[in-house]
Amino acid sequence: MKNTAVLVLIAASLTLTVALPVRSATGMEAMQYYVGTWSCTGGIIGKRPFHFTVRYAMNGGVLRSWLSSNGYIQSSSLTYDSKNHRYINAAVANDGTWFVAYATISGTTESSIDHVTSEGKLGRLIIVRTSNTRFASTGYPSVSDGKAFLKANCRK
């Protein structure tokens, strides 16, 4: 199904999302921003966008997320690796796809890079938190590619 492939890409991008820290927030404290349900719209650039929902919950220093749309479901877990100063995110979907990614934060921008994926393709994602209730993500098909192929916007 064509929409399933797009959802996989969007799910990867959104579950990689790392909350941009309030000046005093560190590690998983910065993730409280995401707790709750987000309504999102996005897709491959140039194609018709579609709607989906992402729900986040914090439990014991792990941010869990569930993305759902038209039968596609992805679940992920994100935590902070204080030794290496980065976030680690691992996700699986009901279509058998999965990934592990690393993320860092600089100012209001988060950068995520795939470490390993079920499909063997490593991409990157840039997330910008535009307000307390909105964020935007842009996906790139490879770590070094400068041309975006995916965009999504979410609001609480």
mmCIF file of N, CA and C in Angstrom, residues 9-147:
data_model
loop_
_atom_site.group_PDB
_atom_site.id
_atom_site.type_symbol
_atom_site.label_atom_id
_atom_site.label_comp_id
_atom_site.label_asym_id
_atom_site.label_seq_id
_atom_site.Cartn_x
_atom_site.Cartn_y
_atom_site.Cartn_z
ATOM 1 N N LEU A 9 7.706 6.454 6.697
ATOM 2 C CA LEU A 9 8.646 7.574 6.669
ATOM 3 C C LEU A 9 8.250 8.662 7.651
ATOM 4 N N ILE A 10 6.969 8.991 7.696
ATOM 5 C CA ILE A 10 6.508 10.014 8.621
ATOM 6 C C ILE A 10 6.639 9.526 10.051
ATOM 7 N N ALA A 11 6.282 8.285 10.296
ATOM 8 C CA ALA A 11 6.391 7.733 11.640
ATOM 9 C C ALA A 11 7.829 7.785 12.109
ATOM 10 N N ALA A 12 8.733 7.423 11.244
ATOM 11 C CA ALA A 12 10.146 7.484 11.606
ATOM 12 C C ALA A 12 10.516 8.907 11.964
ATOM 13 N N SER A 13 10.060 9.858 11.179
ATOM 14 C CA SER A 13 10.420 11.235 11.452
ATOM 15 C C SER A 13 9.832 11.731 12.753
ATOM 16 N N LEU A 14 8.587 11.389 13.030
ATOM 17 C CA LEU A 14 7.956 11.918 14.228
ATOM 18 C C LEU A 14 8.367 11.191 15.489
ATOM 19 N N THR A 15 8.668 9.943 15.400
ATOM 20 C CA THR A 15 9.109 9.269 16.609
ATOM 21 C C THR A 15 10.550 9.611 16.917
ATOM 22 N N LEU A 16 11.235 10.185 15.966
ATOM 23 C CA LEU A 16 12.581 10.678 16.227
ATOM 24 C C LEU A 16 12.538 12.049 16.858
ATOM 25 N N THR A 17 11.389 12.647 16.843
ATOM 26 C CA THR A 17 11.251 13.991 17.352
ATOM 27 C C THR A 17 11.729 14.081 18.784
ATOM 28 N N VAL A 18 12.570 15.049 19.049
ATOM 29 C CA VAL A 18 13.080 15.306 20.393
ATOM 30 C C VAL A 18 12.626 16.696 20.779
ATOM 31 N N ALA A 19 11.995 16.823 21.926
ATOM 32 C CA ALA A 19 11.525 18.125 22.360
ATOM 33 C C ALA A 19 12.699 19.062 22.541
ATOM 34 N N LEU A 20 12.553 20.268 22.091
ATOM 35 C CA LEU A 20 13.601 21.244 22.274
ATOM 36 C C LEU A 20 13.539 21.726 23.709
ATOM 37 N N PRO A 21 14.663 21.762 24.369
ATOM 38 C CA PRO A 21 14.651 22.017 25.800
ATOM 39 C C PRO A 21 14.328 23.454 26.167
ATOM 40 N N VAL A 22 13.573 23.588 27.254
ATOM 41 C CA VAL A 22 13.450 24.870 27.900
ATOM 42 C C VAL A 22 14.842 25.089 28.479
ATOM 43 N N ARG A 23 15.269 26.302 28.653
ATOM 44 C CA ARG A 23 16.654 26.572 29.039
ATOM 45 C C ARG A 23 17.149 25.712 30.210
ATOM 46 N N SER A 24 16.285 25.406 31.177
ATOM 47 C CA SER A 24 16.727 24.642 32.340
ATOM 48 C C SER A 24 16.529 23.131 32.189
ATOM 49 N N ALA A 25 15.826 22.710 31.161
ATOM 50 C CA ALA A 25 15.538 21.289 31.002
ATOM 51 C C ALA A 25 16.738 20.547 30.414
ATOM 52 N N THR A 26 17.011 19.376 30.974
ATOM 53 C CA THR A 26 18.096 18.551 30.462
ATOM 54 C C THR A 26 17.592 17.125 30.298
ATOM 55 N N GLY A 27 18.231 16.369 29.437
ATOM 56 C CA GLY A 27 17.875 14.970 29.267
ATOM 57 C C GLY A 27 16.394 14.773 29.055
ATOM 58 N N MET A 28 15.824 13.865 29.819
ATOM 59 C CA MET A 28 14.424 13.502 29.635
ATOM 60 C C MET A 28 13.454 14.573 30.140
ATOM 61 N N GLU A 29 13.908 15.516 30.943
ATOM 62 C CA GLU A 29 13.020 16.615 31.352
ATOM 63 C C GLU A 29 12.496 17.354 30.128
ATOM 64 N N ALA A 30 13.320 17.479 29.105
ATOM 65 C CA ALA A 30 12.924 18.179 27.880
ATOM 66 C C ALA A 30 11.807 17.449 27.142
ATOM 67 N N MET A 31 11.629 16.166 27.413
ATOM 68 C CA MET A 31 10.628 15.366 26.701
ATOM 69 C C MET A 31 9.209 15.583 27.211
ATOM 70 N N GLN A 32 9.036 16.180 28.388
ATOM 71 C CA GLN A 32 7.688 16.437 28.924
ATOM 72 C C GLN A 32 6.854 17.224 27.930
ATOM 73 N N TYR A 33 7.505 18.029 27.123
ATOM 74 C CA TYR A 33 6.829 18.820 26.098
ATOM 75 C C TYR A 33 5.890 17.959 25.254
ATOM 76 N N TYR A 34 6.280 16.745 24.959
ATOM 77 C CA TYR A 34 5.530 15.901 24.042
ATOM 78 C C TYR A 34 4.375 15.134 24.660
ATOM 79 N N VAL A 35 4.336 14.986 25.964
ATOM 80 C CA VAL A 35 3.314 14.157 26.594
ATOM 81 C C VAL A 35 1.926 14.659 26.219
ATOM 82 N N GLY A 36 1.116 13.762 25.675
ATOM 83 C CA GLY A 36 -0.222 14.095 25.216
ATOM 84 C C GLY A 36 -0.456 13.581 23.810
ATOM 85 N N THR A 37 -1.524 14.056 23.194
ATOM 86 C CA THR A 37 -1.903 13.607 21.848
ATOM 87 C C THR A 37 -1.722 14.751 20.860
ATOM 88 N N TRP A 38 -1.083 14.442 19.741
ATOM 89 C CA TRP A 38 -0.801 15.418 18.690
ATOM 90 C C TRP A 38 -1.557 15.033 17.421
ATOM 91 N N SER A 39 -2.098 16.039 16.751
ATOM 92 C CA SER A 39 -2.760 15.873 15.463
ATOM 93 C C SER A 39 -1.788 16.367 14.396
ATOM 94 N N CYS A 40 -1.529 15.530 13.400
ATOM 95 C CA CYS A 40 -0.492 15.838 12.424
ATOM 96 C C CYS A 40 -1.013 15.748 10.992
ATOM 97 N N THR A 41 -0.359 16.493 10.117
ATOM 98 C CA THR A 41 -0.619 16.455 8.681
ATOM 99 C C THR A 41 0.730 16.471 7.982
ATOM 100 N N GLY A 42 0.883 15.609 6.983
ATOM 101 C CA GLY A 42 2.147 15.610 6.264
ATOM 102 C C GLY A 42 2.206 14.527 5.221
ATOM 103 N N GLY A 43 3.380 14.400 4.634
ATOM 104 C CA GLY A 43 3.590 13.384 3.614
ATOM 105 C C GLY A 43 4.772 13.720 2.739
ATOM 106 N N ILE A 44 4.887 13.008 1.639
ATOM 107 C CA ILE A 44 5.956 13.238 0.690
ATOM 108 C C ILE A 44 5.693 14.560 -0.027
ATOM 109 N N ILE A 45 6.718 15.377 -0.153
ATOM 110 C CA ILE A 45 6.595 16.675 -0.801
ATOM 111 C C ILE A 45 6.087 16.486 -2.224
ATOM 112 N N GLY A 46 5.071 17.270 -2.593
ATOM 113 C CA GLY A 46 4.492 17.184 -3.931
ATOM 114 C C GLY A 46 3.312 16.235 -4.036
ATOM 115 N N LYS A 47 3.089 15.432 -3.007
ATOM 116 C CA LYS A 47 1.950 14.503 -2.972
ATOM 117 C C LYS A 47 0.893 15.054 -2.021
ATOM 118 N N ARG A 48 -0.302 14.514 -2.111
ATOM 119 C CA ARG A 48 -1.391 14.946 -1.231
ATOM 120 C C ARG A 48 -1.077 14.573 0.219
ATOM 121 N N PRO A 49 -1.096 15.560 1.143
ATOM 122 C CA PRO A 49 -0.836 15.249 2.554
ATOM 123 C C PRO A 49 -1.994 14.471 3.173
ATOM 124 N N PHE A 50 -1.717 13.782 4.275
ATOM 125 C CA PHE A 50 -2.763 13.065 4.987
ATOM 126 C C PHE A 50 -2.616 13.297 6.487
ATOM 127 N N HIS A 51 -3.651 12.933 7.226
ATOM 128 C CA HIS A 51 -3.716 13.192 8.665
ATOM 129 C C HIS A 51 -3.411 11.922 9.452
ATOM 130 N N PHE A 52 -2.775 12.105 10.617
ATOM 131 C CA PHE A 52 -2.488 10.994 11.521
ATOM 132 C C PHE A 52 -2.352 11.529 12.934
ATOM 133 N N THR A 53 -2.335 10.637 13.900
ATOM 134 C CA THR A 53 -2.256 10.992 15.307
ATOM 135 C C THR A 53 -1.022 10.361 15.932
ATOM 136 N N VAL A 54 -0.348 11.115 16.814
ATOM 137 C CA VAL A 54 0.767 10.579 17.591
ATOM 138 C C VAL A 54 0.477 10.864 19.061
ATOM 139 N N ARG A 55 0.542 9.813 19.880
ATOM 140 C CA ARG A 55 0.309 9.942 21.325
ATOM 141 C C ARG A 55 1.611 9.644 22.049
ATOM 142 N N TYR A 56 1.987 10.513 23.005
ATOM 143 C CA TYR A 56 3.219 10.356 23.775
ATOM 144 C C TYR A 56 2.902 10.196 25.262
ATOM 145 N N ALA A 57 3.676 9.336 25.952
ATOM 146 C CA ALA A 57 3.553 9.162 27.407
ATOM 147 C C ALA A 57 4.943 8.943 27.983
ATOM 148 N N MET A 58 5.209 9.544 29.138
ATOM 149 C CA MET A 58 6.493 9.399 29.826
ATOM 150 C C MET A 58 6.332 8.380 30.940
ATOM 151 N N ASN A 59 7.289 7.463 31.044
ATOM 152 C CA ASN A 59 7.246 6.450 32.091
ATOM 153 C C ASN A 59 8.672 6.058 32.457
ATOM 154 N N GLY A 60 9.095 6.401 33.678
ATOM 155 C CA GLY A 60 10.391 5.975 34.178
ATOM 156 C C GLY A 60 11.579 6.429 33.335
ATOM 157 N N GLY A 61 11.553 7.644 32.828
ATOM 158 C CA GLY A 61 12.664 8.140 32.040
ATOM 159 C C GLY A 61 12.667 7.680 30.593
ATOM 160 N N VAL A 62 11.563 7.114 30.130
ATOM 161 C CA VAL A 62 11.423 6.689 28.733
ATOM 162 C C VAL A 62 10.180 7.360 28.158
ATOM 163 N N LEU A 63 10.356 8.024 27.017
ATOM 164 C CA LEU A 63 9.223 8.603 26.311
ATOM 165 C C LEU A 63 8.742 7.579 25.303
ATOM 166 N N ARG A 64 7.496 7.161 25.449
ATOM 167 C CA ARG A 64 6.918 6.183 24.526
ATOM 168 C C ARG A 64 5.971 6.920 23.589
ATOM 169 N N SER A 65 5.926 6.482 22.345
ATOM 170 C CA SER A 65 5.001 7.099 21.391
ATOM 171 C C SER A 65 4.297 6.036 20.582
ATOM 172 N N TRP A 66 3.073 6.384 20.154
ATOM 173 C CA TRP A 66 2.256 5.513 19.317
ATOM 174 C C TRP A 66 1.697 6.366 18.193
ATOM 175 N N LEU A 67 2.030 6.011 16.969
ATOM 176 C CA LEU A 67 1.516 6.696 15.789
ATOM 177 C C LEU A 67 0.483 5.791 15.142
ATOM 178 N N SER A 68 -0.652 6.369 14.725
ATOM 179 C CA SER A 68 -1.662 5.541 14.063
ATOM 180 C C SER A 68 -2.358 6.304 12.951
ATOM 181 N N SER A 69 -2.638 5.568 11.860
ATOM 182 C CA SER A 69 -3.381 6.105 10.738
ATOM 183 C C SER A 69 -3.811 4.966 9.830
ATOM 184 N N ASN A 70 -5.103 4.843 9.617
ATOM 185 C CA ASN A 70 -5.655 3.873 8.660
ATOM 186 C C ASN A 70 -5.079 2.466 8.808
ATOM 187 N N GLY A 71 -4.987 1.962 10.008
ATOM 188 C CA GLY A 71 -4.508 0.598 10.234
ATOM 189 C C GLY A 71 -3.009 0.461 10.437
ATOM 190 N N TYR A 72 -2.242 1.508 10.117
ATOM 191 C CA TYR A 72 -0.799 1.480 10.353
ATOM 192 C C TYR A 72 -0.545 1.936 11.782
ATOM 193 N N ILE A 73 0.292 1.188 12.517
ATOM 194 C CA ILE A 73 0.628 1.541 13.899
ATOM 195 C C ILE A 73 2.133 1.412 14.076
ATOM 196 N N GLN A 74 2.729 2.417 14.711
ATOM 197 C CA GLN A 74 4.145 2.344 15.060
ATOM 198 C C GLN A 74 4.294 2.729 16.522
ATOM 199 N N SER A 75 5.127 1.987 17.233
ATOM 200 C CA SER A 75 5.411 2.260 18.630
ATOM 201 C C SER A 75 6.907 2.495 18.779
ATOM 202 N N SER A 76 7.261 3.494 19.594
ATOM 203 C CA SER A 76 8.688 3.747 19.798
ATOM 204 C C SER A 76 8.969 4.091 21.249
ATOM 205 N N SER A 77 10.240 3.967 21.608
ATOM 206 C CA SER A 77 10.728 4.332 22.938
ATOM 207 C C SER A 77 11.979 5.170 22.767
ATOM 208 N N LEU A 78 12.035 6.289 23.488
ATOM 209 C CA LEU A 78 13.156 7.210 23.404
ATOM 210 C C LEU A 78 13.675 7.499 24.798
ATOM 211 N N THR A 79 14.984 7.526 24.961
ATOM 212 C CA THR A 79 15.582 7.880 26.235
ATOM 213 C C THR A 79 16.878 8.640 25.992
ATOM 214 N N TYR A 80 17.435 9.226 27.062
ATOM 215 C CA TYR A 80 18.651 10.024 26.940
ATOM 216 C C TYR A 80 19.863 9.209 27.372
ATOM 217 N N ASP A 81 20.879 9.206 26.536
ATOM 218 C CA ASP A 81 22.157 8.552 26.813
ATOM 219 C C ASP A 81 23.103 9.623 27.345
ATOM 220 N N SER A 82 23.177 9.755 28.675
ATOM 221 C CA SER A 82 23.974 10.827 29.278
ATOM 222 C C SER A 82 25.474 10.631 29.066
ATOM 223 N N LYS A 83 25.918 9.404 28.907
ATOM 224 C CA LYS A 83 27.343 9.146 28.661
ATOM 225 C C LYS A 83 27.783 9.726 27.318
ATOM 226 N N ASN A 84 26.940 9.561 26.292
ATOM 227 C CA ASN A 84 27.278 10.030 24.948
ATOM 228 C C ASN A 84 26.557 11.322 24.559
ATOM 229 N N HIS A 85 25.778 11.887 25.480
ATOM 230 C CA HIS A 85 25.084 13.158 25.275
ATOM 231 C C HIS A 85 24.210 13.161 24.019
ATOM 232 N N ARG A 86 23.332 12.175 23.918
ATOM 233 C CA ARG A 86 22.416 12.080 22.783
ATOM 234 C C ARG A 86 21.186 11.282 23.195
ATOM 235 N N TYR A 87 20.142 11.443 22.414
ATOM 236 C CA TYR A 87 18.928 10.674 22.614
ATOM 237 C C TYR A 87 19.002 9.430 21.741
ATOM 238 N N ILE A 88 18.435 8.338 22.235
ATOM 239 C CA ILE A 88 18.376 7.077 21.496
ATOM 240 C C ILE A 88 16.902 6.749 21.303
ATOM 241 N N ASN A 89 16.524 6.440 20.080
ATOM 242 C CA ASN A 89 15.141 6.119 19.774
ATOM 243 C C ASN A 89 15.079 4.784 19.032
ATOM 244 N N ALA A 90 14.207 3.898 19.486
ATOM 245 C CA ALA A 90 13.998 2.610 18.817
ATOM 246 C C ALA A 90 12.510 2.452 18.544
ATOM 247 N N ALA A 91 12.173 2.029 17.308
ATOM 248 C CA ALA A 91 10.762 1.928 16.929
ATOM 249 C C ALA A 91 10.504 0.667 16.119
ATOM 250 N N VAL A 92 9.268 0.168 16.243
ATOM 251 C CA VAL A 92 8.794 -0.961 15.438
ATOM 252 C C VAL A 92 7.391 -0.630 14.958
ATOM 253 N N ALA A 93 7.021 -1.205 13.799
ATOM 254 C CA ALA A 93 5.687 -0.963 13.235
ATOM 255 C C ALA A 93 5.017 -2.279 12.917
ATOM 256 N N ASN A 94 3.688 -2.231 12.767
ATOM 257 C CA ASN A 94 2.932 -3.449 12.501
ATOM 258 C C ASN A 94 3.122 -3.976 11.080
ATOM 259 N N ASP A 95 3.907 -3.293 10.253
ATOM 260 C CA ASP A 95 4.237 -3.823 8.924
ATOM 261 C C ASP A 95 5.620 -4.484 8.902
ATOM 262 N N GLY A 96 6.248 -4.608 10.085
ATOM 263 C CA GLY A 96 7.539 -5.274 10.189
ATOM 264 C C GLY A 96 8.742 -4.356 10.065
ATOM 265 N N THR A 97 8.540 -3.074 9.795
ATOM 266 C CA THR A 97 9.679 -2.159 9.710
ATOM 267 C C THR A 97 10.110 -1.720 11.099
ATOM 268 N N TRP A 98 11.388 -1.313 11.226
ATOM 269 C CA TRP A 98 11.938 -0.863 12.503
ATOM 270 C C TRP A 98 13.154 0.010 12.248
ATOM 271 N N PHE A 99 13.561 0.769 13.277
ATOM 272 C CA PHE A 99 14.785 1.564 13.189
ATOM 273 C C PHE A 99 15.311 1.896 14.574
ATOM 274 N N VAL A 100 16.586 2.279 14.599
ATOM 275 C CA VAL A 100 17.235 2.858 15.774
ATOM 276 C C VAL A 100 17.914 4.126 15.281
ATOM 277 N N ALA A 101 17.716 5.232 16.002
ATOM 278 C CA ALA A 101 18.289 6.509 15.588
ATOM 279 C C ALA A 101 18.878 7.242 16.785
ATOM 280 N N TYR A 102 19.822 8.148 16.505
ATOM 281 C CA TYR A 102 20.431 9.010 17.511
ATOM 282 C C TYR A 102 20.017 10.442 17.212
ATOM 283 N N ALA A 103 19.794 11.245 18.257
ATOM 284 C CA ALA A 103 19.392 12.631 18.062
ATOM 285 C C ALA A 103 20.130 13.552 19.020
ATOM 286 N N THR A 104 20.366 14.780 18.576
ATOM 287 C CA THR A 104 20.961 15.829 19.400
ATOM 288 C C THR A 104 20.134 17.096 19.223
ATOM 289 N N ILE A 105 20.321 18.055 20.151
ATOM 290 C CA ILE A 105 19.573 19.303 20.129
ATOM 291 C C ILE A 105 20.547 20.477 20.123
ATOM 292 N N SER A 106 20.231 21.490 19.321
ATOM 293 C CA SER A 106 20.987 22.744 19.303
ATOM 294 C C SER A 106 19.988 23.882 19.151
ATOM 295 N N GLY A 107 19.832 24.677 20.187
ATOM 296 C CA GLY A 107 18.858 25.768 20.154
ATOM 297 C C GLY A 107 17.455 25.243 20.005
ATOM 298 N N THR A 108 16.761 25.675 18.949
ATOM 299 C CA THR A 108 15.382 25.230 18.715
ATOM 300 C C THR A 108 15.305 24.148 17.646
ATOM 301 N N THR A 109 16.444 23.564 17.310
ATOM 302 C CA THR A 109 16.490 22.568 16.242
ATOM 303 C C THR A 109 17.045 21.247 16.748
ATOM 304 N N GLU A 110 16.382 20.181 16.378
ATOM 305 C CA GLU A 110 16.815 18.819 16.718
ATOM 306 C C GLU A 110 17.222 18.122 15.431
ATOM 307 N N SER A 111 18.315 17.392 15.499
ATOM 308 C CA SER A 111 18.800 16.632 14.343
ATOM 309 C C SER A 111 18.865 15.156 14.702
ATOM 310 N N SER A 112 18.246 14.328 13.885
ATOM 311 C CA SER A 112 18.244 12.881 14.097
ATOM 312 C C SER A 112 18.882 12.201 12.897
ATOM 313 N N ILE A 113 19.661 11.189 13.179
ATOM 314 C CA ILE A 113 20.302 10.409 12.119
ATOM 315 C C ILE A 113 20.054 8.933 12.413
ATOM 316 N N ASP A 114 19.578 8.215 11.415
ATOM 317 C CA ASP A 114 19.378 6.778 11.575
ATOM 318 C C ASP A 114 20.712 6.094 11.829
ATOM 319 N N HIS A 115 20.703 5.155 12.753
ATOM 320 C CA HIS A 115 21.882 4.322 13.028
ATOM 321 C C HIS A 115 21.757 2.994 12.284
ATOM 322 N N VAL A 116 20.548 2.426 12.306
ATOM 323 C CA VAL A 116 20.260 1.176 11.605
ATOM 324 C C VAL A 116 18.762 1.123 11.337
ATOM 325 N N THR A 117 18.374 0.553 10.188
ATOM 326 C CA THR A 117 16.955 0.411 9.846
ATOM 327 C C THR A 117 16.706 -0.975 9.263
ATOM 328 N N SER A 118 15.462 -1.398 9.271
ATOM 329 C CA SER A 118 15.108 -2.700 8.697
ATOM 330 C C SER A 118 15.314 -2.722 7.188
ATOM 331 N N GLU A 119 15.294 -1.570 6.559
ATOM 332 C CA GLU A 119 15.438 -1.497 5.109
ATOM 333 C C GLU A 119 16.853 -1.170 4.659
ATOM 334 N N GLY A 120 17.767 -0.943 5.619
ATOM 335 C CA GLY A 120 19.157 -0.690 5.286
ATOM 336 C C GLY A 120 19.461 0.703 4.770
ATOM 337 N N LYS A 121 18.474 1.582 4.701
ATOM 338 C CA LYS A 121 18.680 2.952 4.232
ATOM 339 C C LYS A 121 18.737 3.888 5.435
ATOM 340 N N LEU A 122 19.770 4.710 5.495
ATOM 341 C CA LEU A 122 19.937 5.633 6.613
ATOM 342 C C LEU A 122 19.595 7.045 6.167
ATOM 343 N N GLY A 123 18.629 7.657 6.847
ATOM 344 C CA GLY A 123 18.211 9.011 6.532
ATOM 345 C C GLY A 123 18.464 9.943 7.699
ATOM 346 N N ARG A 124 18.016 11.164 7.546
ATOM 347 C CA ARG A 124 18.132 12.130 8.640
ATOM 348 C C ARG A 124 16.870 12.962 8.691
ATOM 349 N N LEU A 125 16.679 13.613 9.822
ATOM 350 C CA LEU A 125 15.470 14.390 10.063
ATOM 351 C C LEU A 125 15.832 15.645 10.834
ATOM 352 N N ILE A 126 15.229 16.749 10.465
ATOM 353 C CA ILE A 126 15.370 18.008 11.192
ATOM 354 C C ILE A 126 14.001 18.364 11.747
ATOM 355 N N ILE A 127 13.952 18.622 13.047
ATOM 356 C CA ILE A 127 12.713 18.993 13.727
ATOM 357 C C ILE A 127 12.885 20.395 14.292
ATOM 358 N N VAL A 128 11.889 21.238 14.085
ATOM 359 C CA VAL A 128 11.904 22.577 14.673
ATOM 360 C C VAL A 128 10.638 22.744 15.491
ATOM 361 N N ARG A 129 10.829 23.031 16.763
ATOM 362 C CA ARG A 129 9.690 23.313 17.635
ATOM 363 C C ARG A 129 9.316 24.768 17.427
ATOM 364 N N THR A 130 8.152 25.014 16.833
ATOM 365 C CA THR A 130 7.764 26.367 16.472
ATOM 366 C C THR A 130 6.981 27.090 17.563
ATOM 367 N N SER A 131 6.436 26.348 18.531
ATOM 368 C CA SER A 131 5.742 26.931 19.682
ATOM 369 C C SER A 131 5.566 25.831 20.727
ATOM 370 N N ASN A 132 4.880 26.149 21.819
ATOM 371 C CA ASN A 132 4.615 25.143 22.850
ATOM 372 C C ASN A 132 3.623 24.092 22.401
ATOM 373 N N THR A 133 2.905 24.373 21.313
ATOM 374 C CA THR A 133 1.876 23.444 20.855
ATOM 375 C C THR A 133 2.047 23.026 19.397
ATOM 376 N N ARG A 134 3.188 23.339 18.782
ATOM 377 C CA ARG A 134 3.411 22.991 17.376
ATOM 378 C C ARG A 134 4.878 22.656 17.112
ATOM 379 N N PHE A 135 5.074 21.689 16.215
ATOM 380 C CA PHE A 135 6.421 21.423 15.706
ATOM 381 C C PHE A 135 6.327 21.001 14.246
ATOM 382 N N ALA A 136 7.437 21.182 13.536
ATOM 383 C CA ALA A 136 7.503 20.834 12.114
ATOM 384 C C ALA A 136 8.704 19.928 11.895
ATOM 385 N N SER A 137 8.563 18.947 11.008
ATOM 386 C CA SER A 137 9.673 18.037 10.707
ATOM 387 C C SER A 137 9.918 17.993 9.204
ATOM 388 N N THR A 138 11.184 17.837 8.863
ATOM 389 C CA THR A 138 11.600 17.712 7.468
ATOM 390 C C THR A 138 12.524 16.515 7.357
ATOM 391 N N GLY A 139 12.194 15.582 6.474
ATOM 392 C CA GLY A 139 12.979 14.361 6.310
ATOM 393 C C GLY A 139 13.807 14.385 5.040
ATOM 394 N N TYR A 140 14.978 13.777 5.122
ATOM 395 C CA TYR A 140 15.906 13.682 4.003
ATOM 396 C C TYR A 140 16.204 12.208 3.753
ATOM 397 N N PRO A 141 16.296 11.784 2.481
ATOM 398 C CA PRO A 141 16.440 10.357 2.169
ATOM 399 C C PRO A 141 17.783 9.752 2.554
ATOM 400 N N SER A 142 18.795 10.593 2.775
ATOM 401 C CA SER A 142 20.087 10.072 3.213
ATOM 402 C C SER A 142 20.715 11.078 4.166
ATOM 403 N N VAL A 143 21.744 10.657 4.845
ATOM 404 C CA VAL A 143 22.408 11.503 5.829
ATOM 405 C C VAL A 143 22.976 12.764 5.174
ATOM 406 N N SER A 144 23.485 12.649 3.946
ATOM 407 C CA SER A 144 24.145 13.783 3.295
ATOM 408 C C SER A 144 23.280 14.520 2.279
ATOM 409 N N ASP A 145 22.082 14.034 1.995
ATOM 410 C CA ASP A 145 21.231 14.647 0.980
ATOM 411 C C ASP A 145 20.735 16.015 1.441
ATOM 412 N N GLY A 146 20.795 17.007 0.560
ATOM 413 C CA GLY A 146 20.335 18.347 0.889
ATOM 414 C C GLY A 146 18.915 18.630 0.440
ATOM 415 N N LYS A 147 18.315 17.725 -0.320
ATOM 416 C CA LYS A 147 16.961 17.928 -0.820
ATOM 417 C C LYS A 147 15.962 17.118 0.004
#
